[in-house]
Amino acid sequence: MFKLKISNLKEALQLSQNWATHTISLLDPDIENDILREIPVAGKGGKLQRYYFYDLYPKDKDLSLLIFLRGESVMATSEQLQELLALTAPLKSTDKLLVHCHAGVSRSTAVACAVLCQHGLTPSQAVKYVVSIRPQAHPNKYVLTLFDDILGLKGELVVAGTEEIVIFKKKHFTSLFRR
């Protein structure tokens, strides 16, 4: 299995250039107009792919406000996520995959879970692994739903990433404090 890191935008600046062989950047559509900070680029010989969509769920109150303010809604699409999976399908054990979004909590952790499932982990195993390397993980439910459909997981990825994760985190972190 490939090596995996999940990070926020700030951490990704260094990791994409000095660690990753493959970087998946999940960015807000207006990020390049909005900020002066740098956006990660690939290191020498590395591959980087950017996907632009907001960290929203179709029923979010924020979605209506965003459409009102910007005149558009940019949600993740099945086409984007299928393209992403085509990029990650050939990953080998020698590869190092960095997945990042703005905070490293929602979009990136949902994508990481799906890529791990693509490479043979069950949804529960994928979520547990993601939480073990990114304890603050809170996968975006809409992104999980799209991946669940693409990968034919029959709702298991959504359940693992929204319900099982709560139980796992509670058990995992309770056991840490007992030591």
mmCIF file of N, CA and C in Angstrom, residues 49-133:
data_model
loop_
_atom_site.group_PDB
_atom_site.id
_atom_site.type_symbol
_atom_site.label_atom_id
_atom_site.label_comp_id
_atom_site.label_asym_id
_atom_site.label_seq_id
_atom_site.Cartn_x
_atom_site.Cartn_y
_atom_site.Cartn_z
ATOM 1 N N GLN A 49 -2.653 17.281 -8.765
ATOM 2 C CA GLN A 49 -3.924 17.552 -9.435
ATOM 3 C C GLN A 49 -4.793 18.371 -8.489
ATOM 4 N N ARG A 50 -5.366 19.449 -9.011
ATOM 5 C CA ARG A 50 -6.241 20.308 -8.215
ATOM 6 C C ARG A 50 -7.698 20.085 -8.607
ATOM 7 N N TYR A 51 -8.541 20.075 -7.582
ATOM 8 C CA TYR A 51 -9.988 19.984 -7.775
ATOM 9 C C TYR A 51 -10.605 21.131 -6.994
ATOM 10 N N TYR A 52 -11.527 21.831 -7.621
ATOM 11 C CA TYR A 52 -12.127 23.012 -7.017
ATOM 12 C C TYR A 52 -13.601 22.760 -6.707
ATOM 13 N N PHE A 53 -13.911 22.698 -5.417
ATOM 14 C CA PHE A 53 -15.301 22.623 -4.966
ATOM 15 C C PHE A 53 -15.341 22.999 -3.495
ATOM 16 N N TYR A 54 -16.488 23.526 -3.080
ATOM 17 C CA TYR A 54 -16.648 23.957 -1.695
ATOM 18 C C TYR A 54 -16.910 22.771 -0.773
ATOM 19 N N ASP A 55 -16.616 22.973 0.488
ATOM 20 C CA ASP A 55 -16.845 21.966 1.523
ATOM 21 C C ASP A 55 -18.276 22.120 2.042
ATOM 22 N N LEU A 56 -19.224 21.709 1.219
ATOM 23 C CA LEU A 56 -20.637 21.863 1.550
ATOM 24 C C LEU A 56 -21.388 20.574 1.297
ATOM 25 N N TYR A 57 -22.562 20.506 1.874
ATOM 26 C CA TYR A 57 -23.516 19.429 1.633
ATOM 27 C C TYR A 57 -24.730 20.104 1.000
ATOM 28 N N PRO A 58 -25.373 19.489 0.013
ATOM 29 C CA PRO A 58 -26.467 20.177 -0.692
ATOM 30 C C PRO A 58 -27.547 20.783 0.198
ATOM 31 N N LYS A 59 -27.736 20.274 1.402
ATOM 32 C CA LYS A 59 -28.790 20.801 2.270
ATOM 33 C C LYS A 59 -28.273 21.850 3.258
ATOM 34 N N ASP A 60 -26.987 22.206 3.166
ATOM 35 C CA ASP A 60 -26.420 23.207 4.070
ATOM 36 C C ASP A 60 -27.089 24.569 3.878
ATOM 37 N N LYS A 61 -27.309 25.260 4.994
ATOM 38 C CA LYS A 61 -27.814 26.624 4.928
ATOM 39 C C LYS A 61 -26.813 27.510 4.195
ATOM 40 N N ASP A 62 -25.521 27.228 4.376
ATOM 41 C CA ASP A 62 -24.472 28.032 3.751
ATOM 42 C C ASP A 62 -24.561 28.001 2.230
ATOM 43 N N LEU A 63 -25.104 26.930 1.672
ATOM 44 C CA LEU A 63 -25.191 26.801 0.221
ATOM 45 C C LEU A 63 -26.076 27.895 -0.361
ATOM 46 N N SER A 64 -27.215 28.144 0.260
ATOM 47 C CA SER A 64 -28.115 29.192 -0.227
ATOM 48 C C SER A 64 -27.447 30.553 -0.154
ATOM 49 N N LEU A 65 -26.742 30.805 0.928
ATOM 50 C CA LEU A 65 -26.037 32.071 1.084
ATOM 51 C C LEU A 65 -24.940 32.202 0.036
ATOM 52 N N LEU A 66 -24.212 31.126 -0.199
ATOM 53 C CA LEU A 66 -23.133 31.139 -1.182
ATOM 54 C C LEU A 66 -23.677 31.421 -2.583
ATOM 55 N N ILE A 67 -24.775 30.777 -2.939
ATOM 56 C CA ILE A 67 -25.383 31.011 -4.252
ATOM 57 C C ILE A 67 -25.829 32.467 -4.360
ATOM 58 N N PHE A 68 -26.399 32.999 -3.270
ATOM 59 C CA PHE A 68 -26.848 34.387 -3.260
ATOM 60 C C PHE A 68 -25.666 35.343 -3.434
ATOM 61 N N LEU A 69 -24.578 35.110 -2.699
ATOM 62 C CA LEU A 69 -23.425 36.012 -2.735
ATOM 63 C C LEU A 69 -22.612 35.895 -4.023
ATOM 64 N N ARG A 70 -22.442 34.698 -4.508
ATOM 65 C CA ARG A 70 -21.553 34.483 -5.657
ATOM 66 C C ARG A 70 -22.295 34.191 -6.957
ATOM 67 N N GLY A 71 -23.579 33.899 -6.844
ATOM 68 C CA GLY A 71 -24.347 33.603 -8.038
ATOM 69 C C GLY A 71 -24.121 32.207 -8.590
ATOM 70 N N GLU A 72 -23.445 31.372 -7.818
ATOM 71 C CA GLU A 72 -23.189 30.008 -8.281
ATOM 72 C C GLU A 72 -22.969 29.093 -7.083
ATOM 73 N N SER A 73 -23.087 27.827 -7.337
ATOM 74 C CA SER A 73 -22.778 26.818 -6.336
ATOM 75 C C SER A 73 -21.808 25.834 -6.963
ATOM 76 N N VAL A 74 -20.674 25.674 -6.358
ATOM 77 C CA VAL A 74 -19.707 24.726 -6.894
ATOM 78 C C VAL A 74 -19.556 23.598 -5.883
ATOM 79 N N MET A 75 -20.272 22.513 -6.179
ATOM 80 C CA MET A 75 -20.218 21.315 -5.349
ATOM 81 C C MET A 75 -19.325 20.298 -6.047
ATOM 82 N N ALA A 76 -18.834 19.342 -5.291
ATOM 83 C CA ALA A 76 -18.084 18.238 -5.891
ATOM 84 C C ALA A 76 -19.000 17.516 -6.876
ATOM 85 N N THR A 77 -18.420 17.002 -7.954
ATOM 86 C CA THR A 77 -19.207 16.253 -8.935
ATOM 87 C C THR A 77 -18.666 14.836 -9.068
ATOM 88 N N SER A 78 -19.517 13.946 -9.512
ATOM 89 C CA SER A 78 -19.091 12.566 -9.776
ATOM 90 C C SER A 78 -17.966 12.533 -10.795
ATOM 91 N N GLU A 79 -18.041 13.401 -11.784
ATOM 92 C CA GLU A 79 -17.010 13.431 -12.821
ATOM 93 C C GLU A 79 -15.644 13.774 -12.225
ATOM 94 N N GLN A 80 -15.608 14.784 -11.350
ATOM 95 C CA GLN A 80 -14.343 15.143 -10.697
ATOM 96 C C GLN A 80 -13.792 13.971 -9.896
ATOM 97 N N LEU A 81 -14.668 13.323 -9.144
ATOM 98 C CA LEU A 81 -14.215 12.254 -8.260
ATOM 99 C C LEU A 81 -13.824 11.002 -9.037
ATOM 100 N N GLN A 82 -14.465 10.750 -10.160
ATOM 101 C CA GLN A 82 -14.043 9.641 -11.021
ATOM 102 C C GLN A 82 -12.664 9.926 -11.607
ATOM 103 N N GLU A 83 -12.427 11.165 -12.001
ATOM 104 C CA GLU A 83 -11.112 11.563 -12.512
ATOM 105 C C GLU A 83 -10.051 11.390 -11.423
ATOM 106 N N LEU A 84 -10.400 11.781 -10.215
ATOM 107 C CA LEU A 84 -9.488 11.640 -9.081
ATOM 108 C C LEU A 84 -9.129 10.170 -8.862
ATOM 109 N N LEU A 85 -10.122 9.293 -8.898
ATOM 110 C CA LEU A 85 -9.867 7.863 -8.706
ATOM 111 C C LEU A 85 -9.026 7.281 -9.840
ATOM 112 N N ALA A 86 -9.173 7.819 -11.036
ATOM 113 C CA ALA A 86 -8.325 7.367 -12.151
ATOM 114 C C ALA A 86 -6.868 7.744 -11.884
ATOM 115 N N LEU A 87 -6.662 8.892 -11.256
ATOM 116 C CA LEU A 87 -5.309 9.337 -10.905
ATOM 117 C C LEU A 87 -4.691 8.452 -9.821
ATOM 118 N N THR A 88 -5.503 8.023 -8.859
ATOM 119 C CA THR A 88 -4.970 7.253 -7.729
ATOM 120 C C THR A 88 -4.953 5.747 -7.971
ATOM 121 N N ALA A 89 -5.647 5.279 -8.981
ATOM 122 C CA ALA A 89 -5.706 3.828 -9.246
ATOM 123 C C ALA A 89 -4.331 3.180 -9.389
ATOM 124 N N PRO A 90 -3.377 3.787 -10.103
ATOM 125 C CA PRO A 90 -2.085 3.116 -10.291
ATOM 126 C C PRO A 90 -1.079 3.290 -9.145
ATOM 127 N N LEU A 91 -1.488 3.863 -8.020
ATOM 128 C CA LEU A 91 -0.538 4.063 -6.921
ATOM 129 C C LEU A 91 0.096 2.737 -6.502
ATOM 130 N N LYS A 92 1.408 2.788 -6.237
ATOM 131 C CA LYS A 92 2.173 1.603 -5.823
ATOM 132 C C LYS A 92 2.680 1.798 -4.398
ATOM 133 N N SER A 93 3.237 0.759 -3.834
ATOM 134 C CA SER A 93 3.723 0.810 -2.450
ATOM 135 C C SER A 93 4.855 1.820 -2.275
ATOM 136 N N THR A 94 5.532 2.174 -3.335
ATOM 137 C CA THR A 94 6.624 3.151 -3.243
ATOM 138 C C THR A 94 6.129 4.592 -3.346
ATOM 139 N N ASP A 95 4.848 4.777 -3.650
ATOM 140 C CA ASP A 95 4.295 6.122 -3.813
ATOM 141 C C ASP A 95 3.898 6.735 -2.475
ATOM 142 N N LYS A 96 3.904 8.068 -2.463
ATOM 143 C CA LYS A 96 3.522 8.837 -1.280
ATOM 144 C C LYS A 96 2.428 9.810 -1.706
ATOM 145 N N LEU A 97 1.218 9.568 -1.205
ATOM 146 C CA LEU A 97 0.061 10.381 -1.576
ATOM 147 C C LEU A 97 -0.240 11.404 -0.488
ATOM 148 N N LEU A 98 -0.285 12.664 -0.889
ATOM 149 C CA LEU A 98 -0.726 13.747 -0.018
ATOM 150 C C LEU A 98 -2.097 14.195 -0.501
ATOM 151 N N VAL A 99 -3.059 14.212 0.413
ATOM 152 C CA VAL A 99 -4.389 14.742 0.119
ATOM 153 C C VAL A 99 -4.597 15.908 1.073
ATOM 154 N N HIS A 100 -4.908 17.072 0.520
ATOM 155 C CA HIS A 100 -5.131 18.224 1.399
ATOM 156 C C HIS A 100 -6.310 19.048 0.922
ATOM 157 N N CYS A 101 -6.899 19.737 1.890
ATOM 158 C CA CYS A 101 -7.902 20.754 1.614
ATOM 159 C C CYS A 101 -7.525 21.953 2.479
ATOM 160 N N HIS A 102 -8.414 22.890 2.646
ATOM 161 C CA HIS A 102 -8.068 24.091 3.405
ATOM 162 C C HIS A 102 -7.707 23.767 4.857
ATOM 163 N N ALA A 103 -8.558 23.003 5.537
ATOM 164 C CA ALA A 103 -8.333 22.699 6.954
ATOM 165 C C ALA A 103 -7.785 21.299 7.203
ATOM 166 N N GLY A 104 -7.844 20.432 6.205
ATOM 167 C CA GLY A 104 -7.367 19.058 6.393
ATOM 168 C C GLY A 104 -8.299 18.226 7.255
ATOM 169 N N VAL A 105 -9.578 18.529 7.221
ATOM 170 C CA VAL A 105 -10.535 17.869 8.103
ATOM 171 C C VAL A 105 -11.665 17.168 7.347
ATOM 172 N N SER A 106 -12.228 17.797 6.353
ATOM 173 C CA SER A 106 -13.469 17.301 5.763
ATOM 174 C C SER A 106 -13.316 16.757 4.341
ATOM 175 N N ARG A 107 -13.052 17.629 3.373
ATOM 176 C CA ARG A 107 -12.913 17.158 1.993
ATOM 177 C C ARG A 107 -11.759 16.171 1.859
ATOM 178 N N SER A 108 -10.628 16.515 2.428
ATOM 179 C CA SER A 108 -9.430 15.667 2.280
ATOM 180 C C SER A 108 -9.606 14.310 2.948
ATOM 181 N N THR A 109 -10.250 14.268 4.090
ATOM 182 C CA THR A 109 -10.421 12.982 4.771
ATOM 183 C C THR A 109 -11.436 12.103 4.043
ATOM 184 N N ALA A 110 -12.458 12.715 3.444
ATOM 185 C CA ALA A 110 -13.416 11.940 2.647
ATOM 186 C C ALA A 110 -12.722 11.323 1.436
ATOM 187 N N VAL A 111 -11.898 12.109 0.762
ATOM 188 C CA VAL A 111 -11.162 11.604 -0.402
ATOM 189 C C VAL A 111 -10.202 10.499 0.019
ATOM 190 N N ALA A 112 -9.493 10.698 1.116
ATOM 191 C CA ALA A 112 -8.546 9.677 1.588
ATOM 192 C C ALA A 112 -9.264 8.361 1.879
ATOM 193 N N CYS A 113 -10.417 8.431 2.522
ATOM 194 C CA CYS A 113 -11.192 7.207 2.799
ATOM 195 C C CYS A 113 -11.542 6.480 1.508
ATOM 196 N N ALA A 114 -11.987 7.217 0.511
ATOM 197 C CA ALA A 114 -12.382 6.601 -0.759
ATOM 198 C C ALA A 114 -11.196 5.977 -1.478
ATOM 199 N N VAL A 115 -10.065 6.657 -1.487
ATOM 200 C CA VAL A 115 -8.879 6.119 -2.162
ATOM 201 C C VAL A 115 -8.412 4.843 -1.460
ATOM 202 N N LEU A 116 -8.485 4.818 -0.146
ATOM 203 C CA LEU A 116 -8.123 3.599 0.589
ATOM 204 C C LEU A 116 -9.073 2.453 0.237
ATOM 205 N N CYS A 117 -10.361 2.750 0.097
ATOM 206 C CA CYS A 117 -11.325 1.718 -0.326
ATOM 207 C C CYS A 117 -11.008 1.248 -1.740
ATOM 208 N N GLN A 118 -10.660 2.171 -2.601
ATOM 209 C CA GLN A 118 -10.279 1.831 -3.970
ATOM 210 C C GLN A 118 -9.121 0.826 -3.979
ATOM 211 N N HIS A 119 -8.251 0.925 -2.988
ATOM 212 C CA HIS A 119 -7.068 0.062 -2.907
ATOM 213 C C HIS A 119 -7.269 -1.136 -1.982
ATOM 214 N N GLY A 120 -8.526 -1.475 -1.680
ATOM 215 C CA GLY A 120 -8.812 -2.740 -1.026
ATOM 216 C C GLY A 120 -9.248 -2.717 0.423
ATOM 217 N N LEU A 121 -9.187 -1.569 1.099
ATOM 218 C CA LEU A 121 -9.664 -1.527 2.475
ATOM 219 C C LEU A 121 -11.190 -1.475 2.485
ATOM 220 N N THR A 122 -11.788 -2.011 3.541
ATOM 221 C CA THR A 122 -13.226 -1.851 3.716
ATOM 222 C C THR A 122 -13.474 -0.409 4.152
ATOM 223 N N PRO A 123 -14.695 0.089 4.005
ATOM 224 C CA PRO A 123 -14.967 1.440 4.485
ATOM 225 C C PRO A 123 -14.611 1.634 5.965
ATOM 226 N N SER A 124 -14.921 0.663 6.811
ATOM 227 C CA SER A 124 -14.586 0.781 8.240
ATOM 228 C C SER A 124 -13.080 0.850 8.448
ATOM 229 N N GLN A 125 -12.339 -0.007 7.761
ATOM 230 C CA GLN A 125 -10.877 0.014 7.870
ATOM 231 C C GLN A 125 -10.319 1.350 7.384
ATOM 232 N N ALA A 126 -10.858 1.846 6.290
ATOM 233 C CA ALA A 126 -10.382 3.110 5.729
ATOM 234 C C ALA A 126 -10.601 4.259 6.706
ATOM 235 N N VAL A 127 -11.791 4.335 7.286
ATOM 236 C CA VAL A 127 -12.101 5.411 8.227
ATOM 237 C C VAL A 127 -11.207 5.310 9.464
ATOM 238 N N LYS A 128 -11.029 4.113 9.988
ATOM 239 C CA LYS A 128 -10.162 3.942 11.162
ATOM 240 C C LYS A 128 -8.735 4.365 10.851
ATOM 241 N N TYR A 129 -8.247 4.017 9.675
ATOM 242 C CA TYR A 129 -6.891 4.410 9.303
ATOM 243 C C TYR A 129 -6.782 5.928 9.182
ATOM 244 N N VAL A 130 -7.758 6.543 8.534
ATOM 245 C CA VAL A 130 -7.743 7.998 8.378
ATOM 246 C C VAL A 130 -7.752 8.685 9.742
ATOM 247 N N VAL A 131 -8.591 8.219 10.657
ATOM 248 C CA VAL A 131 -8.632 8.810 12.002
ATOM 249 C C VAL A 131 -7.301 8.597 12.726
ATOM 250 N N SER A 132 -6.652 7.466 12.486
ATOM 251 C CA SER A 132 -5.369 7.204 13.157
ATOM 252 C C SER A 132 -4.276 8.165 12.699
ATOM 253 N N ILE A 133 -4.354 8.655 11.453
ATOM 254 C CA ILE A 133 -3.329 9.591 10.984
ATOM 255 C C ILE A 133 -3.810 11.040 10.989
#
